[in-house]
Structure formats: structure tokens, C-alpha cells
Amino acid sequence: MFSFQKNKQISEPADPSSRRNVLRLFKWKIKLPKIKQWIRLPFILSTKEKLFFFSFSILFLCSFVFLSVNGYFKNTKINPARGGIYIEGVVGQPGFVNPIYADSDIDRDISQLIFSGLMKYGKNLEIIPDLVEKYEIEDNGKTYKFFLRDNLFWQDKTPLTADDIIFTIKTIQNPDFKSPFQANWVGVEAEKISENILKLKLKMPYVAFLENCVLKILPKHIMESIPAERFPFIRPIGSGPYKLKEEIKQGKDGQTKSLTLSENPYYFDEKPKISEIKFIFYDKDEDVAKAFGAGKIDGASLASPYALDEKLIRYSFPLPRYFSVFFNPEKSKVLADKQIKLALNYGTDKKSLVEKIFGSVDQALIIDSPLLPDFYGFPQPSKIYEYDLEKAKNILEQAEFKDENQNGLREKITKKEPAFVFGKELKSGSSGKDVTELQKCMVKFPEIYPEGEITGYFAKKTEEAIIRFQEKYSKEILEPWGFRSGTGIVSKTTRAKLNEICAEKTEDSLPLKISITTVDQDLMKKTAEALKEQWKALGVEVEIKTLPISRLELEVIKTREYECLLFGEVLGIIPDPLPFWHSSQKKDPGLNLAIYENKKADKLLEDIRKSADIFSQTDKFAELQNILIDDAPAVFLYSPDYIYLVAAKIKGINSEKILDPSKRFIGVENWYIKTKRVWK
């Protein structure tokens, strides 16, 4: 303990040195207690002193800790830290981990993380440079000059140059490779200026061309020697923020179980903070929901509502996509009739359909136009098909599709004129086609024409047969003339009876039956079933056909082998509806899925595309959408937001408008799991 000592008072000395000694005597002397003294302290203090001393010590210690911690938190802030693994559950299977074939959501997700493009989408969906440092537009919008960044590398540390971009474009243009993006690059000429500079030349100005340039680039040094048939299946080497960490894991059934990506150390831009992203593939939404509940995954998108952990963060991304039933009048006599298409539009209760599929109308936007005026800010259409079951039925009645059999299914009965009608007077000695048809008719009556000969010549046996025929039907044939026996001459009343018996009109039945073809996926199957149920109330028989996306694209969409196609279409950030509705796009690789043709619509589509500023063409968009709606080439159904459910530990995600689900990974470098405190 501290030792405080003070000397007794003495008389003041006479000399100065003595005075200094006296002053020194009066100064306090401070000594720190020895360890032995600290140990003896509890035995020296009284009970009250002990209580006071220990209370004071604890208070002092707590105050010190509080002030230290409070000071630390006040003078530091939380920052994202590197590390962690994000695991996402996905329904379906990856098809091609190759950007020039990636036209499914799963394939696009993986390509978005592994590969880079000349351009990319910014967080507000503006198109900004990615691999390029800058670009210039020349020749009135027909030439684009790109300047690549310095020090670009593939994930295997090979330099990325203009040769890789040109190789990718030419590969897509080559029909042998059957890329679904071939149509975007028809007529584009790629020219190398230097290792880091290239030009892309167009035949005509195209204001949305930069959006095509978000195309992910392939490595020429890896891919140029690969034949077309093996091209889609090569292990991906990209230049994006992540790379494939290991071989894709497959089960005994050949199905891909999981795929893991790790940080690309040679990525040219800001490195991602999450070290690894793992995709686990499931068969159904229900399986993903169970995985969420078991804590096996951190994120997923589910097409159907499920009772999931309330702690999950729900992100909603608006998309410029819509789902419709596209009619193919070339594959269905029924759908060649515009009245049927109108009836199906009026007979579709979109509100009920959305509530049934999504659980609420808040989960998907009901649409009446394929131009998505709500997304782009265009005027709303002047005409829409409000649900009206009775009106739909009346339209079908007027189109002569009736439920004559009262079995709930409509059909159209059409009477066909006979192929041959007796119109000439025939008698003994006549010959030719009329006699041949006469003999064919008599053959039906063995008791009248037992010989059954078909010679084309009116001989005695034919005459005898006619006499017997006339006498059999004497009331209609002979009595009007006052005859009692047959004459053997095919005159007016005889011809009338022959036509009644042998030249009767036939009936053709056209059942009101159509098939809906769609992808084998929960959302699409539920939508198809809901449509089948609603259209059954109209008297329409519906058959549903489902196929995996890869087969649907190759066997159905490319060949246009469908009557009705339930499918989705995605517009760009710069809306260019020409590929979807221009008559030149009716065949593959065009995307005119309704085989739609309208000269006025074609002209509007061409004018919109030629414009330097598409968004200034509001009047033309409004006119175009009214034409499309009036022609009813499809039933436009809904445009759902992309709902992304993520565990609360995953931070840094921003839900903005996105072009397609893979664009949720825009800004993935800002996602993080781990944190650290740093001084302010």
C-alpha cells in the first residue's frame, strides 16, 4: 500500500542550505506497496473497509472496461471482410456452362459469374464498359470501336486480347455451332486493329447494339480447336470474378448434384468478398424449400409460395419479361380462326390464374401488352381483354363451334357437297362417267342390280336395274308422272332419288381441341393446368405437353412444332420488340413464336429500331401495342418479379430492376458474409 510520512515541525534555520533541507523534509514521500503488503491487505482492513474497497475496485474496473469498449465502438466501424461460402439451391439442371449456349436461367447464372463481356449492365441497368476501357461510335452508328483494358487475363493467366472477342463473335455466327444468339450477330463484321483494339461494323445503325455487346467472351486458345459437336461441353475458362473450383459433381444417374465456384485471382476488377459460391441442384421447388428448412442452403428463388423461415430476407427484382400462350395458326386449323383466339383471350381469367399460381396478385403483374408499358413507362393500351366468360362463349357460337352432344366439348360441323351429282338424262346406249357413277350407285342394291357390273355403258342389264329401282321408289319417281311401271330412263325424278341416296352430303367435324406445349418446370406446368381448367369452361379440350428446356428449344421452338406454346420472352433494357413480332422472324433463329404477320406492325417495328432514341418513339410503341392486342396472336398472362430468398447473414444485396435472373449477381463483389471493425 501507499506509505505517507511527514516530519515534525522545527525552528527555521539561519542559513539557506539549512532552509532547503527543511523544505525537503516537508515534502511527501510516496512508496508503492509491496506484494506482501497487498496480500496482507484483507487481514488489515475492517469489514466496512473491505466492502468499500472491493466495491470501489469493481466499479473502477467496470467503468474502465465500459469506457474502453464504448470508445472502441465509437471510433471504429463495421466493414465487409473477405471469406465465407454462399450456397444456393436451384431447381433444374445446368445445360451448357458456355455463354454462347446459355439461354436457360441456370446456365446464365453460372456464365454471369465465370465470364466477362465487352460491356456489362450497371446497378441501374445502364450499359457500361466491362473488358473495355472505352468505346467510340463512328459512321453514324454503324461502327463501334472498342479499346480493351490493359493487363486482362483468363483464369489460366493467359492474356485476353481482341482475338478472343473476334473468335467468340465468329463462332456465334457460324451456323455449325447452333448458338441461340446467332440472330443478334447476323451481318456484324469484326475487325482487329491491334491486340487491344477492335471494330465491329453493322450494315445498318442499331441503337440497341451495345446491349448485344454484353455477350460473354470465350478463350480462343482453349476453344478454337474444339469441334462444334463437343463445343458446349468443354470445362469453362473465363475472365469473370469466379472460376470453376472443381469438376462438376454428378450422381450415379448422371444428374449434376452441385457446382462450386471460387474467387478468380486474375480478375481485372474489384475482387468479390465471398470466397466461394456453391450451387446445389434439386428436382422440385419442394426440395429447395426443405433444404432451406434444414439449413443446407443460404439462398434460392421459388416459383411457388412456401411457409419458410421468417428470418429469410426477401428481395424482389422487377424484370422486363412476360409469359404468354403463343398461338401457331400454321399448326392448328382451330387457331387459324381469329374468333377462336379472341374467345380464348376473353375466356382467360388472369387474376384468378395469378392468385392460384402465386398465392396473391401482388406476386406477379397481370399484363395485357407484350411491350410491358409499366416497366418502360409507355402508355397503357387502349384495348384489353377483360375476363368475360359469356362473351367468349358467344364468340364461339358465332364461329359455329357448338356443343351439340351436350358433353361439354365444342365442335364445328361443316357439310360437304358430294363429289358427284346426277344431272344428265341417261338411257339405253348412254356412256361415260355419269353411267359409271350410276352403276356404282346400283351396286349398293344387290336385289336391284345383282350383276354388279361397272362398265360405263348403259346396256340392257343397267336398264333393267333402273326399272326395278324406279318401281321400288315408285311413289317418288313414277306416281308424279302417272306411271305404274318403270321406264328405264334416268329422268328428273329418278335423278333426284339417286342424288338423295348416292350423292348425299357428308359432314366434317372439327373439334375445338388444342395442345399447349411448355417447359417441364413447376411454374409452367401449374400455369398450363390452370389454363386447361379455365378453357374447359368454354368447351375447349386442352392437351398439355411438357419437355425439358433443351428438348423444347431444339425439337419444338426451332421447328415451330406446336399449336400453343406457353413460354416466356425477355425484352432488353433498350426495348426492341422486332425479333419477337416482325414477320421476318417467323422462322428460326427468329423469335416470332406466334408466327405473326402484319404489314403495318412490321413498318412500326422497323421505324422504332432505326430511331437513335427508342424511348422517343412513344407514339409508335402505343400504336404497335394496340395492333398486337387487336390481332390477338397470343394470350398475354403475367410478368412476375424475380423473388430471391436469402439468409440474413448474406449482406450487400441490392434489389433493383434486372434484365434476367442472372443479373441479380450484378454487384456480387459487394456481397459479403464476414465482417471486421476498422478505425474511422
XYZ file of C-alpha atoms in Angstrom:
680
model
C 0.000 0.000 0.000
C 0.965 3.589 -0.303
C 3.100 4.917 2.626
C 2.617 8.584 3.541
C 5.184 10.126 6.041
C 5.624 13.703 7.349
C 8.439 15.110 9.621
C 7.734 17.083 12.814
C 7.860 20.902 12.854
C 11.313 22.518 13.905
C 12.605 26.051 14.130
C 13.683 27.803 10.986
C 17.439 27.505 10.320
C 19.517 30.601 9.703
C 21.429 29.686 6.592
C 19.934 28.929 3.112
C 21.231 25.399 2.882
C 19.512 24.513 6.093
C 16.320 26.051 4.709
C 16.489 23.759 1.689
C 16.888 20.772 3.966
C 13.830 21.794 5.943
C 11.760 22.131 2.775
C 12.922 18.719 1.644
C 11.774 17.279 4.969
C 8.274 18.611 4.472
C 7.805 17.017 1.034
C 5.557 13.923 0.804
C 7.218 10.643 0.156
C 5.207 8.160 -1.961
C 6.005 4.460 -1.964
C 4.199 1.680 -3.856
C 3.112 -1.183 -1.622
C 4.985 -4.388 -1.893
C 3.326 -7.642 -2.940
C 3.389 -8.941 0.622
C 1.548 -5.827 1.742
C -1.172 -6.327 -0.919
C -1.584 -9.905 0.272
C -1.970 -8.731 3.889
C -4.496 -6.048 2.956
C -7.649 -8.170 3.540
C -6.399 -9.036 7.028
C -5.732 -5.434 7.981
C -8.971 -3.823 6.753
C -12.152 -3.871 8.737
C -15.321 -5.375 7.293
C -16.650 -1.964 6.239
C -13.299 -1.036 4.733
C -13.199 -4.327 2.836
C -16.710 -3.773 1.437
C -15.893 -0.230 0.424
C -12.546 -1.165 -1.110
C -13.840 -4.064 -3.185
C -16.946 -2.147 -4.327
C -14.773 0.711 -5.427
C -12.390 -1.677 -7.243
C -15.217 -3.428 -9.133
C -16.801 -0.103 -10.067
C -13.463 1.171 -11.286
C -12.832 -1.963 -13.337
C -16.335 -1.921 -14.909
C -16.019 1.768 -15.720
C -12.651 1.181 -17.304
C -13.974 -1.705 -19.433
C -17.136 0.216 -20.415
C -15.231 3.344 -21.386
C -12.691 1.294 -23.346
C -15.322 -0.718 -25.239
C -17.512 2.319 -25.828
C -14.547 4.257 -27.097
C -13.605 1.393 -29.406
C -17.085 1.161 -30.929
C -17.399 4.926 -31.257
C -14.124 5.201 -33.074
C -14.454 2.147 -35.322
C -16.947 0.993 -37.966
C -18.044 -2.365 -39.417
C -16.611 -3.169 -42.819
C -17.183 -6.211 -45.025
C -14.414 -8.783 -44.776
C -13.321 -11.438 -47.220
C -14.277 -15.048 -46.763
C -17.290 -17.287 -46.372
C -19.253 -19.613 -48.661
C -22.650 -18.812 -50.131
C -24.747 -21.883 -51.027
C -27.702 -21.518 -53.395
C -30.406 -24.061 -54.174
C -31.544 -24.285 -57.798
C -34.418 -26.222 -59.386
C -33.298 -27.946 -62.568
C -30.045 -28.916 -64.194
C -27.273 -26.908 -65.839
C -27.219 -27.471 -69.575
C -24.200 -25.701 -71.006
C -21.656 -23.842 -68.884
C -20.802 -21.946 -72.036
C -22.037 -18.388 -72.637
C -22.831 -18.792 -76.342
C -25.319 -21.543 -75.456
C -26.507 -20.204 -72.093
C -30.177 -19.487 -72.695
C -31.625 -21.021 -69.520
C -31.654 -19.263 -66.147
C -29.247 -21.779 -64.602
C -26.736 -21.537 -67.437
C -26.918 -17.743 -67.419
C -26.338 -17.662 -63.642
C -23.098 -19.602 -63.958
C -21.919 -17.711 -67.046
C -22.559 -14.387 -65.293
C -20.074 -15.357 -62.570
C -17.395 -17.074 -64.667
C -17.234 -14.914 -67.797
C -16.913 -11.237 -68.737
C -18.160 -9.266 -71.746
C -17.111 -6.238 -73.721
C -19.875 -4.381 -71.896
C -21.968 -5.157 -68.831
C -25.029 -3.905 -67.004
C -24.516 -1.420 -64.195
C -26.527 -1.433 -60.975
C -29.162 0.807 -62.602
C -29.098 -1.360 -65.741
C -27.176 1.198 -67.713
C -24.757 -0.424 -70.168
C -21.192 0.269 -69.047
C -17.703 -0.958 -70.044
C -16.519 -4.300 -68.706
C -13.474 -5.649 -70.546
C -13.185 -2.369 -72.434
C -11.693 0.830 -71.094
C -13.655 2.973 -73.542
C -15.521 2.777 -76.849
C -16.314 5.095 -79.748
C -19.301 5.114 -82.127
C -18.474 6.075 -85.705
C -20.034 6.200 -89.178
C -23.440 7.395 -87.956
C -23.883 4.466 -85.615
C -22.703 1.732 -87.984
C -19.211 1.230 -86.488
C -18.255 0.598 -82.860
C -14.601 0.857 -81.856
C -13.592 -0.824 -78.591
C -10.394 -0.251 -76.589
C -9.658 -3.128 -74.199
C -8.250 -2.584 -70.723
C -4.583 -3.289 -70.112
C -3.465 -6.453 -68.324
C -6.500 -8.623 -68.982
C -6.047 -12.326 -68.237
C -8.003 -15.538 -68.470
C -8.336 -17.659 -65.350
C -5.348 -19.731 -66.521
C -3.249 -16.498 -66.671
C -3.222 -16.370 -70.492
C -3.608 -12.784 -71.817
C -7.062 -11.843 -73.108
C -6.906 -9.918 -76.400
C -9.024 -8.694 -79.312
C -8.526 -12.125 -80.923
C -10.725 -13.686 -78.226
C -13.584 -11.265 -78.879
C -13.437 -11.785 -82.649
C -13.243 -15.567 -82.184
C -16.355 -15.529 -79.968
C -18.386 -13.463 -82.444
C -17.391 -15.588 -85.436
C -18.207 -18.767 -83.528
C -21.709 -17.499 -82.797
C -22.156 -16.501 -86.449
C -21.133 -19.969 -87.636
C -24.358 -21.993 -88.133
C -22.489 -25.220 -87.325
C -22.349 -24.154 -83.668
C -26.109 -23.518 -83.459
C -25.884 -20.731 -80.901
C -29.255 -19.286 -79.842
C -27.642 -15.831 -80.093
C -26.798 -16.150 -83.781
C -29.613 -13.783 -84.817
C -28.067 -10.961 -82.743
C -24.854 -11.066 -84.765
C -26.069 -11.578 -88.329
C -24.283 -9.139 -90.639
C -21.835 -7.880 -87.984
C -18.233 -7.685 -89.221
C -15.436 -7.915 -86.620
C -12.058 -6.339 -87.439
C -8.883 -6.441 -85.332
C -6.949 -3.149 -85.182
C -4.382 -4.225 -82.575
C -4.091 -6.614 -79.634
C -6.241 -4.248 -77.566
C -8.400 -2.530 -80.191
C -11.138 -3.885 -82.470
C -14.006 -2.608 -84.586
C -17.487 -4.035 -85.033
C -19.252 -2.884 -88.205
C -23.009 -3.047 -88.773
C -24.892 -2.943 -92.048
C -27.462 -0.586 -90.546
C -27.434 1.568 -87.393
C -28.956 -0.235 -84.444
C -29.434 1.783 -81.272
C -29.621 -1.306 -79.023
C -26.405 -2.857 -80.374
C -24.393 -2.123 -77.223
C -26.746 -4.431 -75.376
C -25.620 -7.267 -77.658
C -22.071 -6.488 -76.536
C -22.740 -7.731 -73.008
C -22.127 -11.124 -74.613
C -19.639 -13.147 -72.548
C -16.305 -13.825 -74.258
C -14.692 -17.240 -74.848
C -10.947 -18.036 -74.750
C -9.666 -18.642 -78.268
C -6.569 -20.529 -77.080
C -8.798 -23.141 -75.401
C -11.750 -23.354 -77.769
C -10.508 -22.818 -81.326
C -9.534 -26.466 -81.861
C -12.756 -27.888 -80.391
C -15.239 -29.309 -82.960
C -18.794 -27.996 -82.941
C -20.308 -31.181 -81.506
C -18.058 -31.007 -78.404
C -18.022 -27.222 -78.082
C -20.811 -26.859 -75.499
C -19.288 -29.339 -73.054
C -15.731 -28.060 -72.521
C -14.747 -27.113 -68.945
C -15.249 -23.342 -68.728
C -12.285 -20.960 -68.549
C -13.429 -17.372 -68.171
C -12.299 -13.942 -67.069
C -15.064 -13.140 -64.568
C -14.948 -12.771 -60.777
C -15.237 -16.510 -60.136
C -13.858 -19.702 -61.640
C -14.897 -23.328 -61.506
C -13.227 -24.689 -58.365
C -13.513 -28.394 -59.117
C -15.037 -30.838 -61.526
C -18.822 -30.709 -61.694
C -20.193 -33.360 -59.323
C -22.646 -35.827 -60.808
C -24.647 -38.635 -59.249
C -24.967 -42.211 -60.460
C -27.975 -41.173 -62.515
C -25.831 -38.704 -64.452
C -27.587 -35.717 -62.884
C -25.444 -32.819 -61.708
C -25.586 -32.604 -57.913
C -23.545 -29.475 -57.253
C -21.131 -26.994 -58.737
C -18.676 -24.849 -56.762
C -17.058 -21.587 -57.841
C -14.104 -19.923 -56.142
C -12.545 -16.482 -56.443
C -10.621 -15.823 -59.663
C -7.196 -14.472 -58.589
C -6.619 -12.883 -62.018
C -9.894 -10.954 -62.158
C -9.216 -7.463 -63.503
C -11.855 -5.611 -61.473
C -12.794 -5.419 -57.798
C -12.402 -8.858 -56.210
C -15.509 -10.443 -54.665
C -15.653 -10.646 -50.876
C -17.371 -14.033 -50.691
C -14.703 -16.672 -51.312
C -16.915 -19.375 -52.792
C -20.362 -19.745 -54.331
C -21.849 -23.218 -54.468
C -24.929 -24.252 -56.459
C -26.857 -27.358 -55.354
C -29.370 -28.681 -57.880
C -32.803 -30.048 -56.943
C -35.699 -31.608 -58.835
C -38.582 -29.583 -57.392
C -39.375 -26.382 -55.525
C -40.496 -28.524 -52.587
C -36.986 -29.982 -52.325
C -35.481 -26.496 -52.223
C -37.945 -25.432 -49.513
C -36.934 -28.458 -47.418
C -33.251 -27.614 -47.914
C -33.959 -24.094 -46.640
C -35.663 -25.514 -43.576
C -32.745 -27.853 -42.892
C -30.220 -25.027 -43.208
C -28.470 -26.667 -46.167
C -28.694 -23.615 -48.407
C -28.445 -19.854 -47.942
C -30.483 -18.646 -50.909
C -32.887 -19.628 -53.692
C -35.727 -18.452 -55.872
C -39.008 -20.329 -55.555
C -41.795 -20.103 -58.099
C -44.455 -21.082 -55.559
C -45.183 -19.689 -52.090
C -43.929 -21.781 -49.179
C -44.012 -21.345 -45.414
C -40.335 -20.571 -44.920
C -38.284 -19.128 -42.075
C -39.363 -15.538 -41.437
C -35.713 -14.628 -40.888
C -35.031 -15.054 -44.597
C -34.633 -11.778 -46.462
C -36.964 -11.451 -49.453
C -35.584 -9.489 -52.401
C -37.902 -8.596 -55.281
C -36.317 -7.829 -58.665
C -38.571 -6.384 -61.426
C -37.863 -7.970 -64.823
C -38.663 -6.983 -68.441
C -40.047 -10.457 -69.143
C -43.522 -11.850 -69.592
C -45.208 -15.211 -70.051
C -47.812 -15.854 -72.723
C -49.584 -18.553 -74.677
C -48.419 -18.051 -78.265
C -50.768 -19.356 -80.976
C -49.390 -21.096 -84.063
C -52.076 -20.865 -86.783
C -49.918 -22.904 -89.166
C -50.184 -25.998 -86.973
C -53.836 -25.758 -85.954
C -56.964 -25.259 -88.074
C -58.738 -24.105 -84.949
C -56.202 -21.362 -84.206
C -56.224 -20.157 -87.802
C -59.611 -18.656 -86.934
C -59.170 -15.252 -85.273
C -62.514 -15.669 -83.492
C -61.098 -18.600 -81.537
C -58.106 -16.519 -80.445
C -60.420 -13.731 -79.337
C -62.588 -16.187 -77.387
C -59.560 -17.645 -75.610
C -58.443 -14.145 -74.624
C -61.861 -13.219 -73.215
C -62.137 -16.634 -71.574
C -58.886 -16.349 -69.594
C -59.310 -15.119 -66.024
C -55.800 -13.773 -65.434
C -56.485 -12.542 -61.902
C -57.735 -15.942 -60.774
C -54.850 -17.636 -62.573
C -52.209 -15.469 -60.859
C -53.820 -15.935 -57.433
C -53.896 -19.695 -57.914
C -50.283 -19.963 -59.057
C -48.553 -17.296 -56.974
C -50.865 -17.091 -53.977
C -51.525 -13.376 -54.480
C -51.861 -10.822 -57.276
C -49.028 -8.921 -55.563
C -46.582 -11.630 -56.621
C -46.907 -11.073 -60.385
C -48.039 -8.227 -62.605
C -51.004 -9.096 -64.846
C -50.187 -7.929 -68.373
C -52.242 -7.095 -71.431
C -49.403 -5.971 -73.708
C -46.131 -7.639 -74.739
C -44.396 -4.239 -74.676
C -44.573 -4.017 -70.854
C -45.662 -0.381 -70.545
C -45.385 -0.496 -66.735
C -41.703 -1.442 -66.905
C -40.677 1.035 -69.604
C -43.105 3.858 -68.887
C -45.015 3.590 -72.175
C -48.739 4.484 -72.403
C -51.175 1.777 -71.353
C -53.014 0.008 -74.222
C -56.338 1.440 -75.314
C -57.872 -2.046 -75.550
C -57.621 -5.026 -73.235
C -59.478 -8.334 -72.932
C -61.379 -8.190 -69.656
C -62.440 -11.636 -68.489
C -65.957 -12.301 -69.798
C -66.936 -15.959 -69.991
C -70.315 -15.338 -71.620
C -68.809 -13.114 -74.291
C -66.207 -15.782 -75.031
C -68.945 -18.410 -75.390
C -70.956 -16.161 -77.705
C -67.915 -15.648 -79.930
C -67.502 -19.415 -80.205
C -71.195 -19.814 -81.037
C -70.868 -17.219 -83.799
C -67.847 -19.116 -85.098
C -70.184 -22.168 -85.292
C -68.391 -24.133 -82.580
C -71.260 -25.690 -80.658
C -71.760 -28.343 -78.010
C -74.306 -30.380 -79.980
C -73.659 -33.560 -77.995
C -74.008 -31.798 -74.630
C -70.737 -33.351 -73.446
C -69.062 -30.060 -72.569
C -66.869 -30.036 -75.684
C -67.483 -27.890 -78.707
C -67.057 -28.837 -82.339
C -67.770 -27.261 -85.695
C -69.868 -29.320 -88.109
C -69.446 -28.496 -91.782
C -71.469 -30.196 -94.543
C -69.517 -31.213 -97.622
C -71.061 -31.187 -101.080
C -70.987 -34.619 -102.758
C -68.164 -35.308 -105.153
C -70.671 -36.225 -107.906
C -74.282 -35.186 -108.630
C -76.529 -36.789 -111.250
C -77.589 -34.061 -113.675
C -77.950 -35.703 -117.098
C -80.738 -37.772 -118.608
C -79.447 -41.302 -119.110
C -80.948 -44.140 -121.119
C -80.005 -47.238 -123.049
C -76.923 -46.518 -125.142
C -75.570 -43.735 -122.883
C -71.961 -43.970 -121.734
C -69.326 -42.107 -119.772
C -68.699 -41.022 -116.186
C -72.377 -40.480 -115.396
C -73.155 -44.092 -116.323
C -70.193 -45.316 -114.274
C -71.470 -43.408 -111.197
C -74.982 -44.749 -111.895
C -73.721 -48.326 -111.898
C -71.733 -47.675 -108.695
C -74.921 -46.467 -107.086
C -76.912 -49.529 -108.239
C -74.257 -51.862 -106.804
C -75.479 -50.785 -103.350
C -78.718 -52.664 -104.089
C -77.912 -56.352 -104.930
C -81.613 -57.130 -105.263
C -81.899 -54.423 -107.933
C -78.573 -54.903 -109.724
C -77.415 -58.463 -108.992
C -74.871 -58.430 -111.819
C -72.985 -55.526 -110.223
C -71.114 -54.723 -113.423
C -69.417 -51.309 -113.709
C -68.658 -50.784 -117.390
C -69.561 -47.166 -118.053
C -72.010 -48.276 -120.724
C -75.827 -48.183 -120.327
C -76.735 -51.697 -121.547
C -79.814 -53.881 -121.031
C -78.842 -55.072 -117.539
C -78.388 -51.473 -116.401
C -81.766 -50.573 -117.909
C -83.428 -53.469 -116.070
C -81.792 -52.338 -112.836
C -83.143 -48.808 -113.313
C -86.655 -50.171 -113.923
C -86.506 -52.157 -110.687
C -85.127 -49.049 -108.873
C -87.972 -46.879 -110.212
C -90.591 -49.385 -109.174
C -89.069 -49.715 -105.702
C -89.395 -45.972 -105.202
C -92.466 -45.539 -107.428
C -94.138 -43.094 -105.070
C -91.344 -40.514 -105.528
C -90.348 -41.429 -109.096
C -93.328 -42.790 -111.108
C -96.516 -41.544 -109.499
C -95.758 -37.844 -110.112
C -95.824 -38.743 -113.817
C -98.796 -41.080 -113.630
C -96.707 -44.135 -114.485
C -97.292 -47.565 -112.951
C -94.164 -49.305 -114.233
C -90.585 -48.240 -114.719
C -89.345 -46.704 -117.918
C -85.640 -47.469 -117.612
C -84.848 -43.805 -118.387
C -82.997 -41.731 -115.779
C -85.116 -38.588 -115.883
C -85.739 -35.779 -113.356
C -87.480 -37.664 -110.516
C -85.174 -40.669 -110.919
C -82.115 -38.409 -110.708
C -83.493 -36.716 -107.575
C -83.822 -40.075 -105.800
C -80.396 -41.202 -106.992
C -78.858 -37.983 -105.638
C -80.687 -38.456 -102.349
C -79.332 -41.973 -101.924
C -75.969 -41.972 -103.634
C -74.901 -38.327 -103.671
C -75.747 -37.370 -100.109
C -73.868 -34.600 -98.388
C -71.283 -35.621 -95.811
C -70.386 -33.874 -92.571
C -66.940 -32.899 -91.311
C -66.396 -32.387 -87.599
C -63.687 -30.007 -86.349
C -63.384 -30.482 -82.577
C -62.372 -27.454 -80.517
C -59.222 -29.148 -79.316
C -55.748 -27.635 -78.893
C -52.473 -28.643 -77.295
C -50.291 -26.483 -75.041
C -46.576 -27.246 -75.122
C -44.342 -25.873 -72.391
C -41.183 -26.490 -70.397
C -41.132 -29.195 -67.722
C -40.969 -26.756 -64.821
C -43.328 -26.224 -61.884
C -44.442 -22.684 -62.730
C -45.166 -23.509 -66.357
C -46.944 -26.764 -65.560
C -49.182 -25.063 -62.999
C -49.978 -22.295 -65.473
C -50.841 -24.817 -68.192
C -53.127 -26.737 -65.827
C -54.891 -23.523 -64.789
C -55.460 -22.592 -68.442
C -56.752 -26.069 -69.213
C -59.284 -25.772 -66.406
C -60.438 -22.286 -67.457
C -60.715 -23.118 -71.150
C -62.640 -26.290 -70.381
C -65.440 -23.990 -69.164
C -65.538 -22.626 -72.724
C -65.900 -26.093 -74.186
C -62.261 -26.320 -75.284
C -60.403 -29.599 -74.917
C -56.757 -28.969 -73.962
C -53.846 -31.394 -74.081
C -50.680 -30.443 -72.172
C -47.232 -31.469 -73.401
C -44.074 -30.800 -71.356
C -40.424 -31.191 -72.292
C -37.069 -30.309 -70.700
C -35.883 -26.885 -71.834
C -33.107 -28.283 -74.032
C -35.506 -30.546 -75.948
C -38.193 -27.881 -76.093
C -35.817 -25.461 -77.783
C -34.387 -27.950 -80.272
C -37.419 -30.088 -81.089
C -40.288 -27.639 -80.676
C -39.305 -23.974 -80.807
C -36.691 -24.186 -83.561
C -39.029 -26.206 -85.774
C -42.209 -24.369 -84.643
C -43.796 -27.752 -83.900
C -46.536 -26.619 -81.534
C -50.136 -25.444 -81.590
C -49.915 -23.302 -78.458
C -46.605 -22.541 -76.769
C -46.610 -21.453 -73.133
C -43.306 -19.660 -72.822
C -41.582 -16.508 -71.618
C -39.902 -13.732 -73.565
C -37.367 -11.236 -72.256
C -37.036 -7.755 -73.681
C -33.825 -5.788 -73.370
C -33.125 -2.773 -71.252
C -33.476 -0.903 -74.521
C -36.804 -2.363 -75.723
C -36.543 -3.747 -79.236
C -39.641 -5.866 -79.981
C -38.685 -6.520 -83.624
C -37.212 -10.032 -83.053
C -40.465 -11.125 -81.392
C -43.113 -9.701 -83.738
C -41.660 -8.865 -87.178
C -42.800 -11.207 -89.959
C -39.168 -11.796 -90.993
C -38.614 -13.527 -87.645
C -41.246 -16.263 -88.047
C -38.644 -18.955 -88.651
C -35.634 -19.938 -86.577
C -33.439 -18.220 -85.463
C -36.148 -15.554 -85.256
C -38.246 -15.329 -82.097
C -41.665 -14.635 -83.606
C -43.266 -17.517 -81.709
C -46.822 -16.592 -82.746
C -45.931 -16.767 -86.468
C -47.386 -13.261 -86.521
C -47.617 -11.153 -89.656
C -48.984 -7.640 -90.053
C -47.536 -5.186 -92.578
C -48.389 -2.141 -90.501
C -46.785 -3.697 -87.425
C -43.687 -4.558 -89.493
C -43.301 -0.924 -90.538
C -43.635 0.336 -86.968
C -41.096 -2.212 -85.726
C -38.611 -1.145 -88.395
C -39.091 2.555 -87.641
C -38.619 2.002 -83.905
C -35.388 0.076 -84.430
C -33.944 2.750 -86.749
C -34.527 5.513 -84.217
C -31.483 6.966 -82.459
C -33.553 7.151 -79.272
C -36.079 4.357 -78.927
C -37.684 5.957 -75.885
C -38.659 8.954 -78.018
C -40.912 6.681 -80.103
C -43.731 6.584 -77.551
C -46.475 7.130 -80.133
C -45.214 4.286 -82.307
C -44.965 1.933 -79.341
C -48.537 2.816 -78.373
C -49.809 2.188 -81.914
C -47.866 -1.061 -82.192
C -49.168 -2.499 -78.935
C -52.769 -1.696 -79.898
C -52.312 -3.531 -83.222
C -50.814 -6.546 -81.460
C -53.579 -6.704 -78.895
C -56.295 -6.331 -81.530
C -54.846 -9.177 -83.642
C -54.707 -11.467 -80.578
C -51.699 -13.595 -81.637
C -51.333 -14.747 -78.028
C -52.843 -14.584 -74.567
C -50.537 -12.310 -72.578
C -50.610 -13.576 -68.997
C -48.271 -12.170 -66.373
C -44.884 -10.678 -65.608
C -43.625 -11.959 -62.255
C -40.898 -10.245 -60.284
C -37.892 -12.408 -59.576
C -38.248 -13.302 -55.888
C -34.933 -14.082 -54.241
C -34.882 -15.505 -50.724
C -31.586 -15.199 -48.890
C -30.367 -15.917 -45.353
C -29.905 -12.808 -43.210
C -26.164 -13.441 -42.921
C -25.706 -12.608 -46.619
C -25.302 -8.837 -46.846
C -24.727 -6.286 -49.592
C -27.517 -7.341 -51.998
C -29.467 -4.554 -53.691
C -32.816 -5.310 -55.345
C -33.107 -3.135 -58.441
C -34.592 -3.735 -61.882
C -32.748 -6.550 -63.634
C -32.803 -7.887 -67.184
C -32.961 -11.577 -66.293
C -32.475 -13.565 -63.063
C -28.727 -13.959 -63.615
C -28.350 -10.179 -63.342
C -29.030 -10.421 -59.603
C -25.286 -11.084 -59.499
C -24.577 -7.560 -60.758
C -22.533 -6.151 -57.899
C -21.757 -9.610 -56.491
C -18.367 -8.200 -55.468
C -20.260 -6.202 -52.810
C -21.957 -9.247 -51.278
C -20.383 -10.383 -48.025
C -20.805 -12.744 -45.099
C -17.924 -11.923 -42.776
C -17.244 -8.517 -41.208
C -14.450 -6.710 -39.378
C -14.109 -3.440 -37.442
C -11.720 -0.758 -38.643
C -10.764 2.599 -37.143
C -12.646 5.568 -38.514
